[in-house]
């Protein structure tokens, strides 16, 4: 079976060491998630350009604000984890994500990939500082995250945490959030790569489309 992986660059960062030799992994820009229509178009373009002799395309995404809905492949099977977004991927399951949400609903999550992509409140504050100055920039970004009380750094065990832990603590302190490092899991990613597609995955045969209700069925 010939397989290809298409993943968000933050997910690709996590799974590269888990991918068997010979399986190509194409990473797409993280910023696409801010505009689901653009994410959908970019993913469909990659799917359409996949060679016909590829049997299976594994998507390193969740539903991602419905950005993955409607995707279809004419010649390949599509497989995508049954999670709302990549937080569930990094935590290992939708159930663990729900558990974390119940414990601390106002949580802002960070991973190595998100930090390196510059997608966090502190990075946005720095960008605004150039235009508005410190005081107004801090106020503006504080309003954006005013409903958050905890910053959780997900440790998937795939890299050394030192500098990411220091950065997470810095961001939490700057915005008066509680900092917590929580364990992640490679379980869902490993099942995706190894072909163990159980009830945690949406599997679409050639010609079918990824639909919303597929993520609801357990």
mmCIF file with all atom_site columns, C-alpha atoms in Angstrom:
data_model
loop_
_atom_site.group_PDB
_atom_site.id
_atom_site.type_symbol
_atom_site.label_atom_id
_atom_site.label_alt_id
_atom_site.label_comp_id
_atom_site.label_asym_id
_atom_site.label_entity_id
_atom_site.label_seq_id
_atom_site.pdbx_PDB_ins_code
_atom_site.Cartn_x
_atom_site.Cartn_y
_atom_site.Cartn_z
_atom_site.occupancy
_atom_site.B_iso_or_equiv
_atom_site.pdbx_formal_charge
_atom_site.auth_seq_id
_atom_site.auth_comp_id
_atom_site.auth_asym_id
_atom_site.auth_atom_id
_atom_site.pdbx_PDB_model_num
ATOM 1   C CA . UNK A 1 1   ? 0.000   0.000  0.000  1.00 0.00 ? 1   UNK A CA 1
ATOM 2   C CA . UNK A 1 2   ? 1.391   3.397  -1.003 1.00 0.00 ? 2   UNK A CA 1
ATOM 3   C CA . UNK A 1 3   ? 0.716   6.115  1.533  1.00 0.00 ? 3   UNK A CA 1
ATOM 4   C CA . UNK A 1 4   ? 1.134   9.870  1.648  1.00 0.00 ? 4   UNK A CA 1
ATOM 5   C CA . UNK A 1 5   ? 0.762   12.206 4.627  1.00 0.00 ? 5   UNK A CA 1
ATOM 6   C CA . UNK A 1 6   ? -0.485  15.789 4.429  1.00 0.00 ? 6   UNK A CA 1
ATOM 7   C CA . UNK A 1 7   ? -0.264  17.606 7.758  1.00 0.00 ? 7   UNK A CA 1
ATOM 8   C CA . UNK A 1 8   ? -0.325  21.013 9.378  1.00 0.00 ? 8   UNK A CA 1
ATOM 9   C CA . UNK A 1 9   ? 3.267   22.065 9.985  1.00 0.00 ? 9   UNK A CA 1
ATOM 10  C CA . UNK A 1 10  ? 2.744   21.927 13.759 1.00 0.00 ? 10  UNK A CA 1
ATOM 11  C CA . UNK A 1 11  ? 1.567   18.317 13.496 1.00 0.00 ? 11  UNK A CA 1
ATOM 12  C CA . UNK A 1 12  ? 4.323   17.426 11.032 1.00 0.00 ? 12  UNK A CA 1
ATOM 13  C CA . UNK A 1 13  ? 6.809   18.714 13.596 1.00 0.00 ? 13  UNK A CA 1
ATOM 14  C CA . UNK A 1 14  ? 5.491   16.152 16.070 1.00 0.00 ? 14  UNK A CA 1
ATOM 15  C CA . UNK A 1 15  ? 5.201   13.120 13.792 1.00 0.00 ? 15  UNK A CA 1
ATOM 16  C CA . UNK A 1 16  ? 8.323   13.184 11.611 1.00 0.00 ? 16  UNK A CA 1
ATOM 17  C CA . UNK A 1 17  ? 10.225  10.893 13.957 1.00 0.00 ? 17  UNK A CA 1
ATOM 18  C CA . UNK A 1 18  ? 7.277   8.489  13.998 1.00 0.00 ? 18  UNK A CA 1
ATOM 19  C CA . UNK A 1 19  ? 6.886   8.121  10.229 1.00 0.00 ? 19  UNK A CA 1
ATOM 20  C CA . UNK A 1 20  ? 8.380   4.954  8.684  1.00 0.00 ? 20  UNK A CA 1
ATOM 21  C CA . UNK A 1 21  ? 11.019  5.518  6.044  1.00 0.00 ? 21  UNK A CA 1
ATOM 22  C CA . UNK A 1 22  ? 9.576   5.882  2.572  1.00 0.00 ? 22  UNK A CA 1
ATOM 23  C CA . UNK A 1 23  ? 6.278   7.569  3.499  1.00 0.00 ? 23  UNK A CA 1
ATOM 24  C CA . UNK A 1 24  ? 6.349   11.194 2.276  1.00 0.00 ? 24  UNK A CA 1
ATOM 25  C CA . UNK A 1 25  ? 4.936   13.916 4.517  1.00 0.00 ? 25  UNK A CA 1
ATOM 26  C CA . UNK A 1 26  ? 3.893   17.271 3.077  1.00 0.00 ? 26  UNK A CA 1
ATOM 27  C CA . UNK A 1 27  ? 3.417   20.032 5.647  1.00 0.00 ? 27  UNK A CA 1
ATOM 28  C CA . UNK A 1 28  ? 1.166   23.031 5.041  1.00 0.00 ? 28  UNK A CA 1
ATOM 29  C CA . UNK A 1 29  ? 1.471   26.474 6.576  1.00 0.00 ? 29  UNK A CA 1
ATOM 30  C CA . UNK A 1 30  ? 0.003   26.750 10.057 1.00 0.00 ? 30  UNK A CA 1
ATOM 31  C CA . UNK A 1 31  ? -1.526  30.148 9.315  1.00 0.00 ? 31  UNK A CA 1
ATOM 32  C CA . UNK A 1 32  ? -4.054  28.545 6.958  1.00 0.00 ? 32  UNK A CA 1
ATOM 33  C CA . UNK A 1 33  ? -6.123  27.498 9.968  1.00 0.00 ? 33  UNK A CA 1
ATOM 34  C CA . UNK A 1 34  ? -7.116  31.141 10.531 1.00 0.00 ? 34  UNK A CA 1
ATOM 35  C CA . UNK A 1 35  ? -9.175  31.016 7.316  1.00 0.00 ? 35  UNK A CA 1
ATOM 36  C CA . UNK A 1 36  ? -10.948 27.649 6.957  1.00 0.00 ? 36  UNK A CA 1
ATOM 37  C CA . UNK A 1 37  ? -11.778 28.334 3.294  1.00 0.00 ? 37  UNK A CA 1
ATOM 38  C CA . UNK A 1 38  ? -8.100  28.780 2.456  1.00 0.00 ? 38  UNK A CA 1
ATOM 39  C CA . UNK A 1 39  ? -7.169  25.683 4.442  1.00 0.00 ? 39  UNK A CA 1
ATOM 40  C CA . UNK A 1 40  ? -9.776  23.667 2.564  1.00 0.00 ? 40  UNK A CA 1
ATOM 41  C CA . UNK A 1 41  ? -8.575  24.930 -0.809 1.00 0.00 ? 41  UNK A CA 1
ATOM 42  C CA . UNK A 1 42  ? -4.923  24.204 0.010  1.00 0.00 ? 42  UNK A CA 1
ATOM 43  C CA . UNK A 1 43  ? -5.707  20.687 1.209  1.00 0.00 ? 43  UNK A CA 1
ATOM 44  C CA . UNK A 1 44  ? -7.896  19.889 -1.780 1.00 0.00 ? 44  UNK A CA 1
ATOM 45  C CA . UNK A 1 45  ? -5.146  21.123 -4.108 1.00 0.00 ? 45  UNK A CA 1
ATOM 46  C CA . UNK A 1 46  ? -2.620  18.779 -2.449 1.00 0.00 ? 46  UNK A CA 1
ATOM 47  C CA . UNK A 1 47  ? -5.079  15.888 -2.635 1.00 0.00 ? 47  UNK A CA 1
ATOM 48  C CA . UNK A 1 48  ? -5.810  16.562 -6.304 1.00 0.00 ? 48  UNK A CA 1
ATOM 49  C CA . UNK A 1 49  ? -2.098  16.666 -7.103 1.00 0.00 ? 49  UNK A CA 1
ATOM 50  C CA . UNK A 1 50  ? -1.414  13.336 -5.393 1.00 0.00 ? 50  UNK A CA 1
ATOM 51  C CA . UNK A 1 51  ? -0.315  10.655 -7.838 1.00 0.00 ? 51  UNK A CA 1
ATOM 52  C CA . UNK A 1 52  ? -2.947  8.082  -8.763 1.00 0.00 ? 52  UNK A CA 1
ATOM 53  C CA . UNK A 1 53  ? -0.858  5.166  -7.496 1.00 0.00 ? 53  UNK A CA 1
ATOM 54  C CA . UNK A 1 54  ? -1.131  6.429  -3.885 1.00 0.00 ? 54  UNK A CA 1
ATOM 55  C CA . UNK A 1 55  ? -3.651  4.212  -2.124 1.00 0.00 ? 55  UNK A CA 1
ATOM 56  C CA . UNK A 1 56  ? -4.096  6.224  1.074  1.00 0.00 ? 56  UNK A CA 1
ATOM 57  C CA . UNK A 1 57  ? -3.746  9.869  2.089  1.00 0.00 ? 57  UNK A CA 1
ATOM 58  C CA . UNK A 1 58  ? -3.401  10.415 5.834  1.00 0.00 ? 58  UNK A CA 1
ATOM 59  C CA . UNK A 1 59  ? -4.439  13.882 7.020  1.00 0.00 ? 59  UNK A CA 1
ATOM 60  C CA . UNK A 1 60  ? -2.635  15.321 10.038 1.00 0.00 ? 60  UNK A CA 1
ATOM 61  C CA . UNK A 1 61  ? -5.573  17.538 10.933 1.00 0.00 ? 61  UNK A CA 1
ATOM 62  C CA . UNK A 1 62  ? -8.820  17.511 12.843 1.00 0.00 ? 62  UNK A CA 1
ATOM 63  C CA . UNK A 1 63  ? -12.033 19.077 11.596 1.00 0.00 ? 63  UNK A CA 1
ATOM 64  C CA . UNK A 1 64  ? -10.276 22.450 12.123 1.00 0.00 ? 64  UNK A CA 1
ATOM 65  C CA . UNK A 1 65  ? -13.205 24.908 12.137 1.00 0.00 ? 65  UNK A CA 1
ATOM 66  C CA . UNK A 1 66  ? -14.806 22.842 9.350  1.00 0.00 ? 66  UNK A CA 1
ATOM 67  C CA . UNK A 1 67  ? -11.816 23.524 7.105  1.00 0.00 ? 67  UNK A CA 1
ATOM 68  C CA . UNK A 1 68  ? -11.508 19.812 6.318  1.00 0.00 ? 68  UNK A CA 1
ATOM 69  C CA . UNK A 1 69  ? -15.161 19.247 5.459  1.00 0.00 ? 69  UNK A CA 1
ATOM 70  C CA . UNK A 1 70  ? -15.956 18.462 1.851  1.00 0.00 ? 70  UNK A CA 1
ATOM 71  C CA . UNK A 1 71  ? -12.491 17.153 1.023  1.00 0.00 ? 71  UNK A CA 1
ATOM 72  C CA . UNK A 1 72  ? -12.514 14.298 -1.482 1.00 0.00 ? 72  UNK A CA 1
ATOM 73  C CA . UNK A 1 73  ? -10.055 12.150 -3.412 1.00 0.00 ? 73  UNK A CA 1
ATOM 74  C CA . UNK A 1 74  ? -10.951 10.346 -6.597 1.00 0.00 ? 74  UNK A CA 1
ATOM 75  C CA . UNK A 1 75  ? -8.201  7.734  -6.528 1.00 0.00 ? 75  UNK A CA 1
ATOM 76  C CA . UNK A 1 76  ? -7.143  7.453  -2.866 1.00 0.00 ? 76  UNK A CA 1
ATOM 77  C CA . UNK A 1 77  ? -8.608  6.636  0.506  1.00 0.00 ? 77  UNK A CA 1
ATOM 78  C CA . UNK A 1 78  ? -8.693  9.595  2.924  1.00 0.00 ? 78  UNK A CA 1
ATOM 79  C CA . UNK A 1 79  ? -8.110  9.040  6.640  1.00 0.00 ? 79  UNK A CA 1
ATOM 80  C CA . UNK A 1 80  ? -8.440  11.796 9.252  1.00 0.00 ? 80  UNK A CA 1
ATOM 81  C CA . UNK A 1 81  ? -8.523  11.625 13.077 1.00 0.00 ? 81  UNK A CA 1
ATOM 82  C CA . UNK A 1 82  ? -11.969 12.196 14.537 1.00 0.00 ? 82  UNK A CA 1
ATOM 83  C CA . UNK A 1 83  ? -11.032 15.287 16.567 1.00 0.00 ? 83  UNK A CA 1
ATOM 84  C CA . UNK A 1 84  ? -12.147 18.912 16.438 1.00 0.00 ? 84  UNK A CA 1
ATOM 85  C CA . UNK A 1 85  ? -8.620  20.265 16.034 1.00 0.00 ? 85  UNK A CA 1
ATOM 86  C CA . UNK A 1 86  ? -4.999  19.315 16.571 1.00 0.00 ? 86  UNK A CA 1
ATOM 87  C CA . UNK A 1 87  ? -5.207  19.773 20.347 1.00 0.00 ? 87  UNK A CA 1
ATOM 88  C CA . UNK A 1 88  ? -7.049  16.457 20.470 1.00 0.00 ? 88  UNK A CA 1
ATOM 89  C CA . UNK A 1 89  ? -4.294  14.971 18.301 1.00 0.00 ? 89  UNK A CA 1
ATOM 90  C CA . UNK A 1 90  ? -1.561  16.140 20.666 1.00 0.00 ? 90  UNK A CA 1
ATOM 91  C CA . UNK A 1 91  ? -3.464  14.923 23.732 1.00 0.00 ? 91  UNK A CA 1
ATOM 92  C CA . UNK A 1 92  ? -4.049  11.517 22.159 1.00 0.00 ? 92  UNK A CA 1
ATOM 93  C CA . UNK A 1 93  ? -7.839  11.470 21.991 1.00 0.00 ? 93  UNK A CA 1
ATOM 94  C CA . UNK A 1 94  ? -11.001 13.514 21.898 1.00 0.00 ? 94  UNK A CA 1
ATOM 95  C CA . UNK A 1 95  ? -11.868 12.082 25.319 1.00 0.00 ? 95  UNK A CA 1
ATOM 96  C CA . UNK A 1 96  ? -8.692  13.498 26.887 1.00 0.00 ? 96  UNK A CA 1
ATOM 97  C CA . UNK A 1 97  ? -9.394  16.870 25.305 1.00 0.00 ? 97  UNK A CA 1
ATOM 98  C CA . UNK A 1 98  ? -12.893 16.818 26.804 1.00 0.00 ? 98  UNK A CA 1
ATOM 99  C CA . UNK A 1 99  ? -11.447 15.872 30.178 1.00 0.00 ? 99  UNK A CA 1
ATOM 100 C CA . UNK A 1 100 ? -9.048  18.812 30.091 1.00 0.00 ? 100 UNK A CA 1
ATOM 101 C CA . UNK A 1 101 ? -11.860 21.140 29.057 1.00 0.00 ? 101 UNK A CA 1
ATOM 102 C CA . UNK A 1 102 ? -14.017 20.044 31.982 1.00 0.00 ? 102 UNK A CA 1
ATOM 103 C CA . UNK A 1 103 ? -11.146 20.542 34.413 1.00 0.00 ? 103 UNK A CA 1
ATOM 104 C CA . UNK A 1 104 ? -10.163 23.969 33.106 1.00 0.00 ? 104 UNK A CA 1
ATOM 105 C CA . UNK A 1 105 ? -12.438 25.309 30.336 1.00 0.00 ? 105 UNK A CA 1
ATOM 106 C CA . UNK A 1 106 ? -10.513 28.573 30.033 1.00 0.00 ? 106 UNK A CA 1
ATOM 107 C CA . UNK A 1 107 ? -7.297  26.995 28.786 1.00 0.00 ? 107 UNK A CA 1
ATOM 108 C CA . UNK A 1 108 ? -4.950  28.306 26.105 1.00 0.00 ? 108 UNK A CA 1
ATOM 109 C CA . UNK A 1 109 ? -2.841  25.440 24.731 1.00 0.00 ? 109 UNK A CA 1
ATOM 110 C CA . UNK A 1 110 ? 0.725   25.625 23.459 1.00 0.00 ? 110 UNK A CA 1
ATOM 111 C CA . UNK A 1 111 ? 3.067   23.100 21.859 1.00 0.00 ? 111 UNK A CA 1
ATOM 112 C CA . UNK A 1 112 ? 6.562   23.330 20.418 1.00 0.00 ? 112 UNK A CA 1
ATOM 113 C CA . UNK A 1 113 ? 5.104   23.731 16.937 1.00 0.00 ? 113 UNK A CA 1
ATOM 114 C CA . UNK A 1 114 ? 2.763   26.564 17.863 1.00 0.00 ? 114 UNK A CA 1
ATOM 115 C CA . UNK A 1 115 ? 5.564   28.400 19.641 1.00 0.00 ? 115 UNK A CA 1
ATOM 116 C CA . UNK A 1 116 ? 7.925   28.041 16.691 1.00 0.00 ? 116 UNK A CA 1
ATOM 117 C CA . UNK A 1 117 ? 5.204   29.151 14.273 1.00 0.00 ? 117 UNK A CA 1
ATOM 118 C CA . UNK A 1 118 ? 4.704   32.284 16.333 1.00 0.00 ? 118 UNK A CA 1
ATOM 119 C CA . UNK A 1 119 ? 1.049   31.693 17.100 1.00 0.00 ? 119 UNK A CA 1
ATOM 120 C CA . UNK A 1 120 ? 0.520   32.742 20.695 1.00 0.00 ? 120 UNK A CA 1
ATOM 121 C CA . UNK A 1 121 ? -0.676  35.821 22.635 1.00 0.00 ? 121 UNK A CA 1
ATOM 122 C CA . UNK A 1 122 ? 2.815   37.115 23.392 1.00 0.00 ? 122 UNK A CA 1
ATOM 123 C CA . UNK A 1 123 ? 3.873   37.047 19.730 1.00 0.00 ? 123 UNK A CA 1
ATOM 124 C CA . UNK A 1 124 ? 0.708   38.926 18.782 1.00 0.00 ? 124 UNK A CA 1
ATOM 125 C CA . UNK A 1 125 ? 1.415   41.457 21.543 1.00 0.00 ? 125 UNK A CA 1
ATOM 126 C CA . UNK A 1 126 ? 4.917   42.064 20.148 1.00 0.00 ? 126 UNK A CA 1
ATOM 127 C CA . UNK A 1 127 ? 3.486   42.668 16.671 1.00 0.00 ? 127 UNK A CA 1
ATOM 128 C CA . UNK A 1 128 ? 0.998   45.212 18.011 1.00 0.00 ? 128 UNK A CA 1
ATOM 129 C CA . UNK A 1 129 ? 3.637   46.943 20.122 1.00 0.00 ? 129 UNK A CA 1
ATOM 130 C CA . UNK A 1 130 ? 5.311   48.236 16.970 1.00 0.00 ? 130 UNK A CA 1
ATOM 131 C CA . UNK A 1 131 ? 2.090   50.024 16.033 1.00 0.00 ? 131 UNK A CA 1
ATOM 132 C CA . UNK A 1 132 ? 0.453   50.906 19.347 1.00 0.00 ? 132 UNK A CA 1
ATOM 133 C CA . UNK A 1 133 ? 3.178   50.836 21.997 1.00 0.00 ? 133 UNK A CA 1
ATOM 134 C CA . UNK A 1 134 ? 3.411   48.572 25.040 1.00 0.00 ? 134 UNK A CA 1
ATOM 135 C CA . UNK A 1 135 ? 0.455   49.731 27.110 1.00 0.00 ? 135 UNK A CA 1
ATOM 136 C CA . UNK A 1 136 ? -2.200  49.654 24.383 1.00 0.00 ? 136 UNK A CA 1
ATOM 137 C CA . UNK A 1 137 ? -0.817  46.466 22.810 1.00 0.00 ? 137 UNK A CA 1
ATOM 138 C CA . UNK A 1 138 ? -0.898  44.694 26.165 1.00 0.00 ? 138 UNK A CA 1
ATOM 139 C CA . UNK A 1 139 ? -4.452  45.838 26.788 1.00 0.00 ? 139 UNK A CA 1
ATOM 140 C CA . UNK A 1 140 ? -5.627  44.791 23.328 1.00 0.00 ? 140 UNK A CA 1
ATOM 141 C CA . UNK A 1 141 ? -4.151  41.292 23.539 1.00 0.00 ? 141 UNK A CA 1
ATOM 142 C CA . UNK A 1 142 ? -5.374  40.909 27.115 1.00 0.00 ? 142 UNK A CA 1
ATOM 143 C CA . UNK A 1 143 ? -8.881  41.529 25.814 1.00 0.00 ? 143 UNK A CA 1
ATOM 144 C CA . UNK A 1 144 ? -8.420  38.811 23.190 1.00 0.00 ? 144 UNK A CA 1
ATOM 145 C CA . UNK A 1 145 ? -7.550  36.233 25.850 1.00 0.00 ? 145 UNK A CA 1
ATOM 146 C CA . UNK A 1 146 ? -9.629  37.628 28.713 1.00 0.00 ? 146 UNK A CA 1
ATOM 147 C CA . UNK A 1 147 ? -11.663 34.413 29.027 1.00 0.00 ? 147 UNK A CA 1
ATOM 148 C CA . UNK A 1 148 ? -8.554  32.280 29.550 1.00 0.00 ? 148 UNK A CA 1
ATOM 149 C CA . UNK A 1 149 ? -7.258  31.484 33.023 1.00 0.00 ? 149 UNK A CA 1
ATOM 150 C CA . UNK A 1 150 ? -4.712  28.729 32.290 1.00 0.00 ? 150 UNK A CA 1
ATOM 151 C CA . UNK A 1 151 ? -1.902  28.259 29.812 1.00 0.00 ? 151 UNK A CA 1
ATOM 152 C CA . UNK A 1 152 ? -1.209  24.562 29.256 1.00 0.00 ? 152 UNK A CA 1
ATOM 153 C CA . UNK A 1 153 ? 1.980   23.423 27.551 1.00 0.00 ? 153 UNK A CA 1
ATOM 154 C CA . UNK A 1 154 ? 1.450   19.988 26.009 1.00 0.00 ? 154 UNK A CA 1
ATOM 155 C CA . UNK A 1 155 ? 4.424   17.666 26.433 1.00 0.00 ? 155 UNK A CA 1
ATOM 156 C CA . UNK A 1 156 ? 4.164   14.859 23.889 1.00 0.00 ? 156 UNK A CA 1
ATOM 157 C CA . UNK A 1 157 ? 7.576   13.494 24.821 1.00 0.00 ? 157 UNK A CA 1
ATOM 158 C CA . UNK A 1 158 ? 8.939   14.038 21.317 1.00 0.00 ? 158 UNK A CA 1
ATOM 159 C CA . UNK A 1 159 ? 11.494  16.717 22.129 1.00 0.00 ? 159 UNK A CA 1
ATOM 160 C CA . UNK A 1 160 ? 13.370  18.436 24.945 1.00 0.00 ? 160 UNK A CA 1
ATOM 161 C CA . UNK A 1 161 ? 11.063  20.816 26.743 1.00 0.00 ? 161 UNK A CA 1
ATOM 162 C CA . UNK A 1 162 ? 13.489  23.255 28.385 1.00 0.00 ? 162 UNK A CA 1
ATOM 163 C CA . UNK A 1 163 ? 13.192  26.358 26.226 1.00 0.00 ? 163 UNK A CA 1
ATOM 164 C CA . UNK A 1 164 ? 9.514   25.757 25.454 1.00 0.00 ? 164 UNK A CA 1
ATOM 165 C CA . UNK A 1 165 ? 8.727   25.409 29.130 1.00 0.00 ? 165 UNK A CA 1
ATOM 166 C CA . UNK A 1 166 ? 10.550  28.666 29.863 1.00 0.00 ? 166 UNK A CA 1
ATOM 167 C CA . UNK A 1 167 ? 8.689   30.410 27.072 1.00 0.00 ? 167 UNK A CA 1
ATOM 168 C CA . UNK A 1 168 ? 5.317   29.070 28.226 1.00 0.00 ? 168 UNK A CA 1
ATOM 169 C CA . UNK A 1 169 ? 5.953   30.301 31.759 1.00 0.00 ? 169 UNK A CA 1
ATOM 170 C CA . UNK A 1 170 ? 6.952   33.695 30.389 1.00 0.00 ? 170 UNK A CA 1
ATOM 171 C CA . UNK A 1 171 ? 3.737   34.033 28.379 1.00 0.00 ? 171 UNK A CA 1
ATOM 172 C CA . UNK A 1 172 ? 1.597   32.867 31.292 1.00 0.00 ? 172 UNK A CA 1
ATOM 173 C CA . UNK A 1 173 ? 3.228   35.325 33.679 1.00 0.00 ? 173 UNK A CA 1
ATOM 174 C CA . UNK A 1 174 ? 2.945   38.204 31.214 1.00 0.00 ? 174 UNK A CA 1
ATOM 175 C CA . UNK A 1 175 ? -0.819  37.721 30.917 1.00 0.00 ? 175 UNK A CA 1
ATOM 176 C CA . UNK A 1 176 ? -1.407  36.619 34.532 1.00 0.00 ? 176 UNK A CA 1
ATOM 177 C CA . UNK A 1 177 ? -2.400  33.080 33.578 1.00 0.00 ? 177 UNK A CA 1
ATOM 178 C CA . UNK A 1 178 ? -1.777  29.924 35.568 1.00 0.00 ? 178 UNK A CA 1
ATOM 179 C CA . UNK A 1 179 ? 0.929   27.827 33.913 1.00 0.00 ? 179 UNK A CA 1
ATOM 180 C CA . UNK A 1 180 ? 0.655   24.045 33.733 1.00 0.00 ? 180 UNK A CA 1
ATOM 181 C CA . UNK A 1 181 ? 2.580   21.453 31.771 1.00 0.00 ? 181 UNK A CA 1
ATOM 182 C CA . UNK A 1 182 ? 0.320   18.566 30.835 1.00 0.00 ? 182 UNK A CA 1
ATOM 183 C CA . UNK A 1 183 ? 1.185   15.190 29.282 1.00 0.00 ? 183 UNK A CA 1
ATOM 184 C CA . UNK A 1 184 ? 0.399   14.651 25.639 1.00 0.00 ? 184 UNK A CA 1
ATOM 185 C CA . UNK A 1 185 ? 0.269   11.361 23.763 1.00 0.00 ? 185 UNK A CA 1
ATOM 186 C CA . UNK A 1 186 ? 1.387   9.960  20.419 1.00 0.00 ? 186 UNK A CA 1
ATOM 187 C CA . UNK A 1 187 ? -1.343  7.300  20.502 1.00 0.00 ? 187 UNK A CA 1
ATOM 188 C CA . UNK A 1 188 ? -3.667  8.836  17.929 1.00 0.00 ? 188 UNK A CA 1
ATOM 189 C CA . UNK A 1 189 ? -0.836  9.749  15.562 1.00 0.00 ? 189 UNK A CA 1
ATOM 190 C CA . UNK A 1 190 ? 0.667   6.265  15.848 1.00 0.00 ? 190 UNK A CA 1
ATOM 191 C CA . UNK A 1 191 ? -2.693  4.651  15.084 1.00 0.00 ? 191 UNK A CA 1
ATOM 192 C CA . UNK A 1 192 ? -3.091  6.946  12.077 1.00 0.00 ? 192 UNK A CA 1
ATOM 193 C CA . UNK A 1 193 ? 0.315   6.038  10.657 1.00 0.00 ? 193 UNK A CA 1
ATOM 194 C CA . UNK A 1 194 ? 0.123   2.325  11.465 1.00 0.00 ? 194 UNK A CA 1
ATOM 195 C CA . UNK A 1 195 ? -3.300  1.849  9.858  1.00 0.00 ? 195 UNK A CA 1
ATOM 196 C CA . UNK A 1 196 ? -5.162  1.073  13.085 1.00 0.00 ? 196 UNK A CA 1
ATOM 197 C CA . UNK A 1 197 ? -8.204  3.103  12.049 1.00 0.00 ? 197 UNK A CA 1
ATOM 198 C CA . UNK A 1 198 ? -10.862 2.386  14.626 1.00 0.00 ? 198 UNK A CA 1
ATOM 199 C CA . UNK A 1 199 ? -13.759 4.527  15.858 1.00 0.00 ? 199 UNK A CA 1
ATOM 200 C CA . UNK A 1 200 ? -11.307 7.407  16.430 1.00 0.00 ? 200 UNK A CA 1
ATOM 201 C CA . UNK A 1 201 ? -10.966 7.981  12.681 1.00 0.00 ? 201 UNK A CA 1
ATOM 202 C CA . UNK A 1 202 ? -12.985 9.022  9.667  1.00 0.00 ? 202 UNK A CA 1
ATOM 203 C CA . UNK A 1 203 ? -12.143 6.790  6.705  1.00 0.00 ? 203 UNK A CA 1
ATOM 204 C CA . UNK A 1 204 ? -13.362 7.878  3.273  1.00 0.00 ? 204 UNK A CA 1
ATOM 205 C CA . UNK A 1 205 ? -13.072 5.558  0.288  1.00 0.00 ? 205 UNK A CA 1
ATOM 206 C CA . UNK A 1 206 ? -12.208 7.013  -3.149 1.00 0.00 ? 206 UNK A CA 1
ATOM 207 C CA . UNK A 1 207 ? -14.960 9.274  -4.479 1.00 0.00 ? 207 UNK A CA 1
ATOM 208 C CA . UNK A 1 208 ? -16.476 10.021 -1.057 1.00 0.00 ? 208 UNK A CA 1
ATOM 209 C CA . UNK A 1 209 ? -16.423 13.318 0.851  1.00 0.00 ? 209 UNK A CA 1
ATOM 210 C CA . UNK A 1 210 ? -15.546 14.165 4.448  1.00 0.00 ? 210 UNK A CA 1
ATOM 211 C CA . UNK A 1 211 ? -18.796 15.271 6.102  1.00 0.00 ? 211 UNK A CA 1
ATOM 212 C CA . UNK A 1 212 ? -19.637 16.912 9.427  1.00 0.00 ? 212 UNK A CA 1
ATOM 213 C CA . UNK A 1 213 ? -21.785 14.100 10.804 1.00 0.00 ? 213 UNK A CA 1
ATOM 214 C CA . UNK A 1 214 ? -18.857 11.681 10.432 1.00 0.00 ? 214 UNK A CA 1
ATOM 215 C CA . UNK A 1 215 ? -17.133 13.475 13.304 1.00 0.00 ? 215 UNK A CA 1
ATOM 216 C CA . UNK A 1 216 ? -20.206 13.098 15.510 1.00 0.00 ? 216 UNK A CA 1
ATOM 217 C CA . UNK A 1 217 ? -20.569 9.325  15.242 1.00 0.00 ? 217 UNK A CA 1
ATOM 218 C CA . UNK A 1 218 ? -18.661 7.440  17.952 1.00 0.00 ? 218 UNK A CA 1
#
